[in-house]
Amino acid sequence: MSEQSSVGDSAATQTLSAAQSRVYWDRRHATTGALASGGNIGFDEPTNAMLYAVRAARLVTALGPGTDPGAGRRVLDAGCGKGYYTRLLAEFGHRVDGIDTSAHAIGECRALAGPRQSYHVSALTDWSPPYLYDAIVSIDVLYHLMDDAEWEASIRHLATLVRLGGRIGLVDHDRDEDRVWRDYQKTRSNGRYREVLESCGFAVIGFIRNDFTDDPSGMHLAVRVS
Ligand SMILES: C[S@@+](CC[C@H](N)C(=O)[O-])C[C@H]1O[C@@H](n2cnc3c(N)ncnc32)[C@H](O)[C@@H]1O
């Protein structure tokens, strides 16, 4: 969930560089609670637990309930943080890779890892597995990429890792314009997501809203068609 409620004057916001952002997230993962570190830092842990539970259900909507126990789908959790959704997707029967730039978060993921999970320290743009994914999700990550070029390159790179007919789910706000909220948060418009995804051979299926309190976030869901 985005932390847009405590926004200052967006026009005057000095945004974090990519390097500063990595330091921010690694420190945040090291110093804040299991859920607040990747969820909403303004919420207590029980409220974050509710938020994560609601969004877990949205993931089922996005990816569908069906999974063949003999050959679960291969899924990438891109920007997995401490791995809440990665572990959940593995429990759903998928074979899941979790990647994140935070070494601290990936260390915690590895300590908690069960079957069908593997974790790697990697930026979205650097991840190069020797296979394609049936689905990629990136939850509350893209709106923390402050640089537009990195934001677009990340989507374009992830898109190349999805098989034909596979899905991609990218979390951001449901909004018609771009907006800087904080030094580490910039949301992009629906139109920009559609434009980039369509130019990568995806058809946009729709937007799955979190619908948790007044949360304007949700998942742009698209399927690879070419
Ligand atoms: C708000 S947290 C979300 C974590 C997780 N998806 C969740 O919902 O619990 C944002 C995560 O994105 C990671 N991140 C930021 N920029 C990244 C990048 N370029 N590549 C990979 N991970 C990145 C941060 O380290 C952080 O763990």
Coordinates of C-alpha atoms in Angstrom, one line a residue, residues 27-149:
R27 CA 17.7 0.1 6.4
R28 CA 13.9 0.1 6.6
H29 CA 13.9 -3.7 6.3
A30 CA 16.6 -3.9 9.0
T31 CA 14.9 -1.6 11.5
T32 CA 11.1 -2.0 11.1
G33 CA 8.5 -4.7 11.8
A34 CA 8.0 -7.7 9.6
L35 CA 5.0 -6.2 7.8
A36 CA 5.5 -2.4 8.3
S37 CA 8.8 -2.6 6.5
G38 CA 7.2 -3.6 3.2
G39 CA 3.6 -2.5 4.0
N40 CA 2.4 0.8 5.3
I41 CA 4.9 2.2 7.8
G42 CA 2.1 4.4 9.3
F43 CA 0.1 1.3 10.3
D44 CA 0.7 -0.9 13.3
E45 CA 1.5 -4.6 12.7
P46 CA -2.2 -5.8 13.2
T47 CA -3.5 -3.3 10.6
N48 CA -0.7 -4.2 8.2
A49 CA -1.7 -7.9 8.8
M50 CA -5.2 -7.0 7.6
L51 CA -3.8 -5.1 4.6
Y52 CA -1.6 -8.1 3.6
A53 CA -4.5 -10.5 4.0
V54 CA -6.7 -8.4 1.7
R55 CA -4.0 -8.2 -0.9
A56 CA -3.4 -11.9 -0.7
A57 CA -6.9 -12.4 -1.8
R58 CA -6.4 -10.0 -4.7
L59 CA -3.4 -12.1 -5.8
V60 CA -5.8 -15.1 -6.3
T61 CA -8.0 -12.9 -8.4
A62 CA -5.0 -11.8 -10.5
L63 CA -3.4 -15.2 -11.0
G64 CA -6.5 -17.5 -10.8
P65 CA -7.1 -20.3 -8.3
G66 CA -6.0 -23.2 -10.5
T67 CA -2.6 -24.8 -10.0
D68 CA -1.6 -28.2 -11.0
P69 CA 0.1 -29.7 -7.9
G70 CA 2.4 -31.7 -10.2
A71 CA 3.7 -28.7 -12.1
G72 CA 2.9 -25.4 -10.3
R73 CA 3.3 -22.3 -12.3
R74 CA 6.6 -20.5 -12.3
V75 CA 6.1 -17.1 -10.8
L76 CA 8.5 -14.2 -10.1
D77 CA 7.8 -11.9 -7.1
A78 CA 9.7 -8.8 -8.3
G79 CA 10.7 -6.7 -5.4
C80 CA 9.7 -9.3 -2.8
G81 CA 10.8 -7.4 0.3
K82 CA 10.7 -9.9 3.3
G83 CA 8.9 -12.4 1.1
Y84 CA 5.3 -12.4 2.5
Y85 CA 3.8 -12.9 -0.9
T86 CA 6.6 -15.1 -2.2
R87 CA 5.9 -17.6 0.6
L88 CA 2.2 -17.4 0.0
L89 CA 2.5 -18.0 -3.7
A90 CA 4.7 -21.1 -2.9
E91 CA 1.9 -22.3 -0.5
F92 CA -0.5 -21.9 -3.4
G93 CA 1.6 -24.5 -5.3
H94 CA 3.7 -22.2 -7.5
R95 CA 7.4 -22.3 -8.0
V96 CA 8.5 -18.8 -7.0
D97 CA 11.6 -16.7 -7.3
G98 CA 11.8 -13.6 -5.1
I99 CA 14.2 -10.9 -6.0
D100 CA 14.9 -7.6 -4.2
T101 CA 17.8 -5.1 -4.0
S102 CA 17.8 -5.3 -0.2
A103 CA 20.3 -7.8 1.1
H104 CA 18.8 -7.7 4.5
A105 CA 15.3 -8.6 3.2
I106 CA 16.6 -11.4 1.1
G107 CA 18.5 -12.7 4.1
E108 CA 15.3 -12.9 6.0
C109 CA 13.5 -14.6 3.1
R110 CA 16.2 -17.2 2.9
A111 CA 16.0 -17.9 6.6
L112 CA 12.2 -18.5 6.3
A113 CA 12.2 -20.2 2.9
G114 CA 10.2 -23.4 2.4
P115 CA 9.8 -25.6 -0.7
R116 CA 9.4 -24.1 -4.2
Q117 CA 11.1 -20.8 -3.2
S118 CA 14.4 -19.2 -4.2
Y119 CA 15.6 -15.8 -3.4
H120 CA 18.2 -13.5 -5.0
V121 CA 19.6 -10.0 -4.4
S122 CA 18.9 -8.3 -7.7
A123 CA 17.4 -5.2 -9.2
L124 CA 14.4 -5.7 -11.5
T125 CA 16.4 -4.7 -14.5
D126 CA 19.2 -7.1 -13.8
W127 CA 17.4 -10.4 -13.2
S128 CA 18.1 -12.9 -16.0
P129 CA 16.8 -16.4 -15.2
P130 CA 17.3 -19.2 -17.7
Y131 CA 13.5 -19.7 -18.1
L132 CA 10.4 -17.6 -18.7
Y133 CA 7.6 -17.1 -16.1
D134 CA 4.0 -18.0 -16.2
A135 CA 3.4 -14.9 -14.1
I136 CA 5.2 -12.0 -12.7
V137 CA 3.9 -9.8 -9.9
S138 CA 5.6 -6.6 -8.6
I139 CA 3.8 -5.4 -5.5
D140 CA 4.4 -1.9 -4.2
V141 CA 7.8 -1.6 -6.0
L142 CA 7.4 0.4 -9.2
Y143 CA 6.1 3.6 -7.5
H144 CA 9.2 3.6 -5.4
L145 CA 11.4 3.9 -8.5
M146 CA 11.7 7.7 -8.7
D147 CA 13.6 7.8 -12.0
D148 CA 11.2 7.5 -15.0
A149 CA 13.8 5.8 -17.1

